Amino acid sequence: MFDPYYLQQLAIGLSLGMTYALMAIGFTLIFGVLNVVNFAHGEIYTLGAFAGLVLISATAPPIVAVILGALAIGALAGFSLERIAFKPFRRFTDEASLKSRAMRESTLLSSLAVSIVVREALEIVFGSQMRSVPFDYLINTPVRVGPVILVTGDFIIFGVAAAMLIGLQYLLTRTRVGLAIRAVSNNPLGAKYVGIDTDRTIITTFVVGSMMGAAAGILMGLYYGAVFPAMGFTPGIKAFVAMVMGGLSSIPGAVICALILGISESMATTFVSSGWSDMVAYGFLILTLIFFPNGLFGARRERV
Amino acid sequence: MTHLLEIRNVSRRFGGVQAVGDVTAHVDEGELVGLIGPNGAGKTTLFNLISGFTPLSGGTVAFAGRTISGLKPNHVARLGISRTFQNLRVFPNMSVFDNVSVGAVGALPQGAFGALFGALHRRGRDRSAEISRRTWEALEAVGLTHVAAELAANLPYGQRKYLEIARALAMRPRFLILDEPAAGLNDTETRDLAAFIKRLHGQGLTIMLVEHDMTLVMGICQRILVLASGRKIADGTPDAIRTDAAVLEAYLGVDE
């Protein structure tokens, strides 16, 4: 009979993977449209968590209000991020500037700069230590499912990740906003000439992606019970790895790869010390880049 | 009577190069006008100036009595000028149907809320129905209904050209600009295209067309503008252009 220990590890891995997936969805959405890596996505996640924490300590509202607050901050942060770090470098004036690497690299650096500034600012205001989330708000009540023990947060995270994926698919394929997003991601100049407001479409993409990032942040804060300025870094890296493995612009691909990452990390701790489990993520990244340069789901899927 | 499109003393410099210099021209409602000229004459630049893509260095462009110079391309497009491109700009990873509906959506702007939750209320559903009606109509006009579900990237080159025209038609434009539609097509395809453009024109659409294929331009256009080195050197009927001394000189050079 299968050892329940492995089932438990599998469940832990799945929930870990889901947390990476939450982050990877917004990350991949923004990459798919602009073709640039948004290094500040991790800080959006952190901002979402802090927004929730501040709300909790100030007014102790119901949990739904906490999440709505985090979403609002995420939307605001996404909007500002686009205006500050991306818009000034975007010039759709001709084919050459669209494909220019210099332009792509400048937004890479400007978003990195924003991420550093935000992280340091949070440290100045809140200090660099972990702040714990009040016990009442934690989402880690144990739940027994057959031989496996999960916590309520696992179900919430699974539900939210699934809702995000389905919602995003609905947005992209069934709504006119989604049609515009896909058109801009395919060919911004062509979209502009048929009356699409590319600027507004890009802002919308940032707002949606960042709301997802902020939601991931507050959920993780409530799940682990700790919020700190550098908390966005590791999930940011994992989301990046999942995006690259998934083929850069495939959202379902990124989610599947995030799950693979989570499961293999938790399985790896069975055999090596847990300090090495991050090696699994980077090892996967290197293997993917060597054997599947287009990612595991790269060529076959529609972009975005 | 005002002209549909009025270009007055338009010019554009790129650094030290005068790409378009002091061009004045007009297009009337219902005309089919050709724009020709040797390579580097500034034809595409002139199109870009009209459609708002390249800012003017001088002069004005007016459409239907309204000054449009200085507007962004998406605004110009919504006023009723749509265009196609010399090097195609279809959306390769979207279906043919979706490609064309982007045109219909672009022409029917609305707020973010309606666009997101349109399916949930009646006016939104009417709008969706209108978009899909315009999309099918445009696909039918170019004869691509049978490949509506196909990815645009999978279409052969000639069909992608018609797809781009369909996308422009879905906007229900008053004025259609075609940038080298026959480039890369063989003789039969070019003849079909000529018939197609004539049919569009026959339905009352005003069209301006840049083309290298002289038989196509001479065969279907009512009036032809000739640019050389950024300046307008002739403007007249195909017969007049064929024998115009300045045009012959620009195309063939002068014997010393």
XYZ file of C-alpha atoms in Angstrom:
560
model
C 0.000 0.000 0.000
C 1.119 3.519 -0.746
C 2.721 5.206 2.232
C 0.387 7.990 3.494
C 3.524 10.013 4.150
C 3.963 10.567 0.423
C 0.320 11.527 0.028
C 0.814 14.119 2.752
C 3.928 15.438 1.006
C 2.010 15.520 -2.265
C -0.752 17.557 -0.630
C 1.774 19.966 0.875
C 3.449 20.251 -2.515
C 0.169 20.951 -4.259
C -0.684 23.735 -1.859
C 2.827 25.171 -2.172
C 2.489 25.000 -5.943
C -0.857 26.770 -5.745
C 0.758 29.650 -3.877
C 3.347 29.965 -6.642
C 0.578 29.741 -9.216
C -1.325 32.640 -7.611
C 1.722 34.778 -8.184
C 2.601 33.386 -11.609
C -0.806 34.171 -13.140
C -0.508 37.946 -12.808
C 3.162 37.850 -13.714
C 2.534 35.931 -16.930
C -0.448 38.092 -17.886
C 1.711 41.226 -17.824
C 4.552 39.516 -19.640
C 2.238 38.206 -22.313
C 0.954 41.647 -23.216
C 4.039 43.783 -22.970
C 6.705 41.187 -23.547
C 8.645 42.608 -20.622
C 9.419 41.089 -17.253
C 7.854 43.044 -14.429
C 10.354 42.750 -11.590
C 8.122 44.746 -9.259
C 5.446 42.032 -9.176
C 6.932 40.614 -5.949
C 6.564 44.001 -4.270
C 2.948 44.264 -5.371
C 2.457 40.988 -3.533
C 4.165 42.450 -0.450
C 2.085 45.640 -0.677
C -1.094 43.565 -0.802
C -0.055 41.727 2.348
C 0.831 44.943 4.191
C -2.373 46.637 3.103
C -4.289 43.732 4.620
C -2.221 43.802 7.803
C -2.675 47.556 8.287
C -6.423 47.173 7.826
C -6.537 44.334 10.320
C -4.595 46.187 12.987
C -6.493 49.441 12.453
C -10.123 48.361 12.347
C -10.259 44.576 12.608
C -12.766 44.259 9.741
C -14.237 41.005 8.399
C -11.860 38.990 6.256
C -13.687 39.848 3.038
C -13.040 43.537 3.668
C -9.360 42.771 4.249
C -9.109 41.090 0.870
C -11.047 43.876 -0.862
C -8.648 46.396 0.689
C -5.657 44.442 -0.591
C -7.245 44.286 -4.057
C -7.790 48.056 -4.075
C -4.171 48.698 -3.095
C -3.069 46.205 -5.748
C -5.066 48.018 -8.428
C -3.641 51.375 -7.372
C -0.109 49.964 -7.236
C -0.471 48.394 -10.672
C -1.700 51.642 -12.152
C 1.132 53.670 -10.611
C 3.725 51.074 -11.551
C 2.681 51.225 -15.189
C 2.778 55.022 -15.242
C 6.131 55.281 -13.453
C 8.165 52.353 -14.740
C 6.678 51.365 -18.105
C 4.879 54.220 -19.822
C 7.907 56.566 -20.082
C 9.829 53.938 -22.030
C 7.053 52.896 -24.351
C 7.050 54.393 -27.790
C 4.996 52.587 -30.389
C 6.306 54.801 -33.109
C 7.686 52.225 -35.459
C 8.498 48.580 -35.842
C 12.155 49.039 -34.894
C 11.492 50.643 -31.517
C 8.897 47.987 -30.706
C 11.375 45.206 -31.169
C 14.324 47.080 -29.739
C 16.074 45.245 -26.933
C 17.213 48.507 -25.389
C 13.596 49.432 -24.714
C 12.803 46.072 -23.225
C 15.862 46.216 -20.992
C 15.137 49.714 -19.781
C 11.737 48.667 -18.418
C 13.386 45.621 -16.896
C 15.649 47.952 -14.942
C 13.004 50.562 -14.171
C 10.683 47.925 -12.719
C 13.597 46.522 -10.718
C 14.279 50.046 -9.425
C 10.645 50.453 -8.382
C 10.793 47.104 -6.610
C 13.887 48.140 -4.615
C 12.407 51.526 -3.703
C 9.149 49.957 -2.524
C 10.915 47.305 -0.478
C 13.195 49.835 1.220
C 10.294 52.209 1.853
C 8.366 49.396 3.515
C 11.400 48.650 5.688
C 11.614 52.293 6.767
C 7.929 52.424 7.669
C 7.380 48.940 9.112
C 10.890 47.730 9.966
C 12.444 44.651 8.432
C 11.268 42.099 11.006
C 8.370 39.778 10.473
C 5.062 41.027 11.746
C 2.644 38.409 12.794
C -0.949 38.370 11.717
C -3.498 38.296 14.596
C -4.528 34.756 15.360
C -8.221 35.274 14.510
C -7.404 35.969 10.898
C -5.184 32.983 10.236
C -6.457 30.468 7.744
C -4.719 27.382 9.073
C -7.354 25.389 10.910
C -6.467 21.730 10.231
C -8.842 19.658 8.154
C -8.500 15.906 7.828
C -9.095 14.457 4.366
C -8.706 10.675 4.484
C -5.119 9.967 5.512
C -3.984 13.525 4.783
C -4.141 16.618 6.945
C -4.699 19.941 5.217
C -5.571 23.391 6.550
C -8.479 25.627 5.560
C -6.036 27.942 3.774
C -5.187 25.178 1.290
C -8.791 25.071 0.154
C -9.097 28.843 0.057
C -5.919 29.165 -1.999
C -7.007 26.418 -4.344
C -10.402 28.083 -4.751
C -8.914 31.513 -5.351
C -6.337 30.217 -7.847
C -9.029 28.319 -9.740
C -11.332 31.337 -9.699
C -8.528 33.549 -10.997
C -7.708 31.167 -13.818
C -11.319 30.752 -14.878
C -12.022 34.455 -14.445
C -9.014 35.343 -16.533
C -9.967 32.918 -19.280
C -13.439 34.465 -19.267
C -11.939 37.951 -19.377
C -9.556 37.147 -22.208
C -11.806 35.102 -24.444
C -15.341 36.337 -23.748
C -15.133 40.067 -23.100
C -14.255 42.996 -25.294
C -11.589 44.121 -22.826
C -9.979 40.710 -23.267
C -10.212 40.954 -27.031
C -8.386 44.287 -26.862
C -5.754 42.837 -24.516
C -5.100 39.960 -26.895
C -4.972 42.285 -29.893
C -2.439 44.568 -28.192
C -0.363 41.580 -27.159
C -0.375 40.307 -30.757
C 0.392 43.554 -32.512
C 0.127 46.898 -30.716
C 0.392 48.954 -33.890
C -2.296 46.994 -35.689
C -4.555 47.354 -32.639
C -4.044 51.095 -32.516
C -5.057 51.451 -36.141
C -8.359 49.735 -35.635
C -9.334 52.107 -32.864
C -8.075 50.262 -29.783
C -6.754 52.567 -27.063
C -3.495 50.709 -26.444
C -2.539 52.824 -23.439
C -5.770 52.120 -21.637
C -5.571 48.438 -22.519
C -2.077 48.174 -21.062
C -3.133 49.966 -17.870
C -6.066 47.554 -17.552
C -3.693 44.623 -17.890
C -1.427 45.991 -15.177
C -4.339 46.673 -12.863
C -5.777 43.174 -13.306
C -2.370 41.480 -12.972
C -1.464 43.510 -9.905
C -4.788 42.871 -8.192
C -4.035 39.182 -8.568
C -0.537 39.715 -7.149
C -1.890 41.644 -4.162
C -4.542 38.998 -3.500
C -1.808 36.372 -3.516
C 0.170 38.464 -1.011
C -2.590 38.873 1.544
C -3.625 35.223 1.257
C -0.041 34.118 1.874
C 0.185 36.500 4.819
C -2.921 34.943 6.373
C -1.726 31.443 5.482
C 1.756 31.663 6.980
C 0.813 34.251 9.610
C 3.776 36.482 8.833
C 4.205 39.645 6.787
C 7.577 41.290 6.106
C 9.049 43.646 3.465
C 11.157 40.982 1.705
C 8.342 38.397 1.558
C 7.732 38.931 -2.163
C 11.194 37.943 -3.263
C 11.114 34.147 -3.140
C 7.601 33.717 -4.561
C 8.585 36.237 -7.256
C 11.516 34.083 -8.298
C 9.399 30.928 -8.246
C 6.710 32.593 -10.328
C 9.370 33.672 -12.784
C 10.706 30.116 -13.029
C 7.175 28.792 -13.528
C 6.549 31.349 -16.259
C 9.762 30.479 -18.119
C 9.094 26.747 -17.788
C 5.542 27.257 -18.982
C 6.672 28.958 -22.154
C 6.683 32.631 -21.107
C 3.243 33.596 -22.274
C 1.000 30.665 -21.506
C -0.979 31.247 -18.310
C -2.254 27.652 -17.972
C 1.313 26.517 -18.693
C 2.675 28.678 -15.898
C 0.083 27.304 -13.475
C 0.917 23.689 -14.321
C 4.623 24.400 -13.947
C 4.016 26.161 -10.626
C 2.309 22.978 -9.406
C 5.184 20.838 -10.687
C 7.617 23.098 -8.828
C 5.658 22.944 -5.586
C 5.261 19.173 -5.664
C 8.871 18.497 -6.548
C 10.110 20.846 -3.844
C 8.052 19.164 -1.164
C 9.014 15.707 -2.440
C 12.654 16.743 -2.479
C 12.617 17.517 1.235
C 12.023 13.810 1.775
C 15.425 13.010 0.361
C 17.563 16.085 0.992
C 17.553 18.702 3.728
C 14.890 21.358 3.268
C 17.520 24.056 2.787
C 18.259 22.480 -0.590
C 14.727 22.402 -1.853
C 15.121 25.724 -3.688
C 17.769 24.007 -5.780
C 14.976 21.971 -7.319
C 13.377 25.077 -8.791
C 16.587 26.340 -10.279
C 17.549 22.879 -11.476
C 14.200 22.641 -13.308
C 14.748 26.061 -14.825
C 18.155 25.063 -16.183
C 16.884 21.725 -17.520
C 13.940 23.416 -19.208
C 16.122 26.003 -20.831
C 18.468 23.330 -22.145
C 15.907 20.838 -23.442
C 12.817 22.976 -24.110
C 14.027 26.460 -25.007
C 10.417 27.443 -25.822
C 9.141 26.198 -22.485
C 7.043 23.118 -21.849
C 3.892 24.744 -23.230
C 5.468 27.379 -25.398
C 4.765 26.765 -29.044
C 1.395 25.076 -28.926
C -0.687 27.557 -27.015
C -2.104 30.904 -27.831
C -0.209 33.763 -26.260
C -1.614 35.316 -23.083
C -18.572 72.055 -50.921
C -15.883 70.688 -48.637
C -13.847 67.652 -49.530
C -14.011 64.452 -47.478
C -10.272 64.516 -46.927
C -8.309 67.692 -47.217
C -4.530 67.762 -46.949
C -3.116 71.288 -46.802
C 0.603 72.132 -47.119
C 1.525 69.006 -45.230
C 5.173 68.309 -44.571
C 7.277 65.975 -42.500
C 11.008 65.926 -41.833
C 12.971 63.039 -40.370
C 16.160 64.720 -39.151
C 17.612 66.299 -42.262
C 15.449 64.316 -44.677
C 12.343 65.944 -46.072
C 10.140 62.874 -46.437
C 7.025 64.830 -47.410
C 7.238 68.484 -48.396
C 4.356 70.892 -48.758
C 1.808 68.467 -50.186
C -1.709 69.738 -50.815
C -4.353 67.330 -52.033
C -7.915 66.256 -51.435
C -10.191 63.270 -51.793
C -13.931 63.627 -52.365
C -16.683 61.395 -51.014
C -17.084 58.357 -53.252
C -13.791 58.665 -55.085
C -11.288 55.898 -55.771
C -7.909 57.610 -55.791
C -4.513 56.104 -56.499
C -1.269 57.331 -54.977
C 1.865 56.408 -56.888
C 5.486 57.420 -56.984
C 8.983 55.947 -57.187
C 10.517 54.243 -54.145
C 11.131 56.662 -51.294
C 8.692 59.203 -52.693
C 6.963 59.524 -49.311
C 3.770 57.591 -50.078
C 3.704 55.555 -46.900
C 4.774 58.601 -44.874
C 1.815 60.513 -46.293
C -0.495 57.658 -45.244
C 1.049 57.701 -41.783
C 0.488 61.445 -41.550
C -3.174 61.076 -42.505
C -3.832 58.223 -40.094
C -2.218 60.047 -37.186
C 0.662 57.688 -36.772
C 3.405 60.177 -37.585
C 3.043 63.745 -36.273
C 3.119 66.500 -38.881
C 6.029 68.918 -39.120
C 3.745 71.408 -40.831
C 0.355 71.824 -42.481
C -3.064 70.427 -41.592
C -5.195 67.406 -42.382
C -8.975 67.682 -42.208
C -11.506 64.861 -42.488
C -15.210 65.499 -43.048
C -14.726 69.142 -42.167
C -12.867 68.420 -38.934
C -9.148 68.931 -38.332
C -7.609 65.590 -37.483
C -3.911 66.448 -37.471
C -2.594 65.927 -33.942
C -5.096 63.189 -33.066
C -3.886 59.731 -32.048
C -4.298 56.864 -34.536
C -7.062 55.227 -32.501
C -9.069 58.468 -32.538
C -8.544 58.940 -36.251
C -9.674 55.357 -36.780
C -12.867 55.967 -34.794
C -13.679 59.008 -36.936
C -13.988 56.688 -39.905
C -10.566 56.320 -41.521
C -9.315 52.774 -41.530
C -6.279 51.375 -43.232
C -4.320 48.291 -44.098
C -0.563 47.892 -44.077
C 2.206 47.213 -46.535
C 3.692 44.660 -44.149
C 0.652 43.010 -42.635
C -0.373 43.702 -39.062
C -2.916 40.970 -38.426
C -3.051 39.351 -34.978
C -1.373 36.023 -35.721
C -2.348 34.169 -32.530
C -6.024 35.048 -32.676
C -8.738 33.424 -34.719
C -9.835 35.020 -37.970
C -13.168 35.885 -36.374
C -11.523 37.538 -33.359
C -9.160 39.484 -35.617
C -12.070 41.035 -37.417
C -14.144 41.657 -34.304
C -11.308 43.764 -32.888
C -12.122 46.176 -35.696
C -15.802 46.189 -34.776
C -14.978 46.667 -31.083
C -12.546 49.468 -31.855
C -15.232 51.356 -33.717
C -17.805 50.957 -30.940
C -15.995 52.291 -27.885
C -17.543 52.016 -24.443
C -16.665 52.136 -20.766
C -14.680 49.448 -19.003
C -17.652 48.274 -16.958
C -19.826 47.629 -19.984
C -16.989 45.915 -21.784
C -16.382 43.568 -18.860
C -19.912 42.702 -17.875
C -21.628 43.389 -21.172
C -22.928 39.846 -21.360
C -24.970 40.374 -18.201
C -27.379 43.085 -19.296
C -29.547 43.638 -22.330
C -27.839 46.659 -23.855
C -24.510 44.896 -23.562
C -25.939 41.851 -25.324
C -27.314 44.031 -28.107
C -23.863 45.462 -28.505
C -22.257 42.028 -28.652
C -24.793 41.013 -31.250
C -23.981 44.128 -33.247
C -20.251 43.355 -33.058
C -20.722 39.807 -34.218
C -23.081 40.972 -36.988
C -20.493 43.453 -38.287
C -17.791 40.817 -38.026
C -19.699 38.258 -40.083
C -20.641 40.914 -42.597
C -17.004 41.927 -43.084
C -15.901 38.297 -43.328
C -18.571 37.686 -45.919
C -17.477 40.730 -47.927
C -13.964 39.313 -48.302
C -15.085 35.688 -48.560
C -13.387 34.334 -45.441
C -16.401 32.979 -43.549
C -15.289 29.381 -44.087
C -12.028 29.949 -42.157
C -13.507 32.065 -39.338
C -12.350 29.671 -36.613
C -8.839 29.240 -38.018
C -5.836 30.956 -36.391
C -4.769 33.932 -38.498
C -1.178 32.645 -38.525
C -2.344 29.533 -40.406
C -3.826 31.435 -43.336
C -1.901 31.711 -46.596
C -0.469 35.134 -47.372
C -3.156 36.168 -49.832
C -5.956 35.401 -47.375
C -4.176 37.300 -44.614
C -4.332 40.371 -46.870
C -8.104 39.974 -47.194
C -8.283 39.393 -43.439
C -6.689 42.767 -42.851
C -9.133 44.388 -45.228
C -12.011 42.662 -43.417
C -10.728 44.009 -40.099
C -10.720 47.507 -41.591
C -14.233 47.007 -43.035
C -15.612 45.844 -39.684
C -15.023 49.389 -38.479
C -17.563 50.582 -41.067
C -15.175 53.246 -42.313
C -16.071 56.233 -44.485
C -12.614 56.253 -45.954
C -10.427 53.220 -46.555
C -6.681 53.476 -47.137
C -4.997 50.468 -48.734
C -1.189 50.401 -48.556
C 0.156 48.231 -51.393
C -2.591 45.613 -51.319
C -1.259 43.792 -54.369
C 2.327 43.416 -53.143
C 3.282 39.737 -53.180
C 0.207 38.621 -55.135
C 0.400 36.860 -58.513
C -1.413 38.080 -61.642
C -4.633 36.156 -61.065
C -4.781 37.209 -57.439
C -4.126 40.823 -58.429
C -6.996 40.699 -60.936
C -9.307 39.308 -58.253
C -8.175 42.038 -55.895
C -8.875 44.725 -58.494
C -12.396 43.386 -58.955
C -12.846 43.289 -55.193
C -11.696 46.898 -54.712
C -13.990 48.029 -57.507
C -16.873 46.230 -55.843
C -16.174 47.973 -52.507
C -16.034 51.278 -54.315
C -19.259 50.469 -56.086
C -20.924 50.096 -52.693
C -20.123 53.725 -51.984
C -16.875 53.479 -50.029
C -14.226 56.161 -50.588
C -10.874 54.501 -51.170
C -7.276 55.635 -51.492
C -4.741 53.149 -52.671
C -0.948 53.119 -52.801
C 0.292 50.652 -55.343
C 3.323 49.774 -57.406
C 1.334 47.680 -59.826
C 0.591 50.231 -62.553
C -1.962 48.145 -64.410
C -3.958 47.821 -61.195
C -3.835 51.547 -60.429
C -4.445 52.680 -63.989
C -7.181 50.095 -64.396
C -9.400 50.967 -61.437
C -8.608 54.457 -60.149
C -10.578 57.499 -61.239
C -7.854 59.899 -60.271
C -4.170 59.504 -59.511
C -1.817 61.529 -57.328
C 1.886 61.260 -58.068
C 4.551 61.921 -55.448
C 8.280 62.181 -56.107
C 10.906 63.080 -53.510
C 8.151 64.034 -51.071
C 6.407 66.483 -53.400
C 3.234 66.205 -55.397
C 4.187 66.395 -59.058
C 0.920 65.452 -60.723
C -2.776 64.973 -60.010
C -5.167 63.839 -62.713
C -6.973 61.067 -64.565
C -5.035 57.913 -65.476
C -4.844 59.045 -69.100
C -3.424 62.425 -68.170
C -0.876 60.836 -65.796
C 0.298 58.375 -68.449
C 1.475 61.197 -70.676
C 2.516 63.714 -68.022
C 6.080 64.910 -68.649
C 6.967 65.386 -64.959
C 5.760 61.861 -64.133
C 7.712 60.268 -66.953
C 10.785 62.144 -65.816
C 10.388 61.016 -62.205
C 9.973 57.385 -63.205
C 12.376 57.132 -66.113
C 14.858 59.946 -65.539
C 15.766 62.457 -68.256
C 18.119 61.896 -71.107
C 21.135 64.136 -70.835
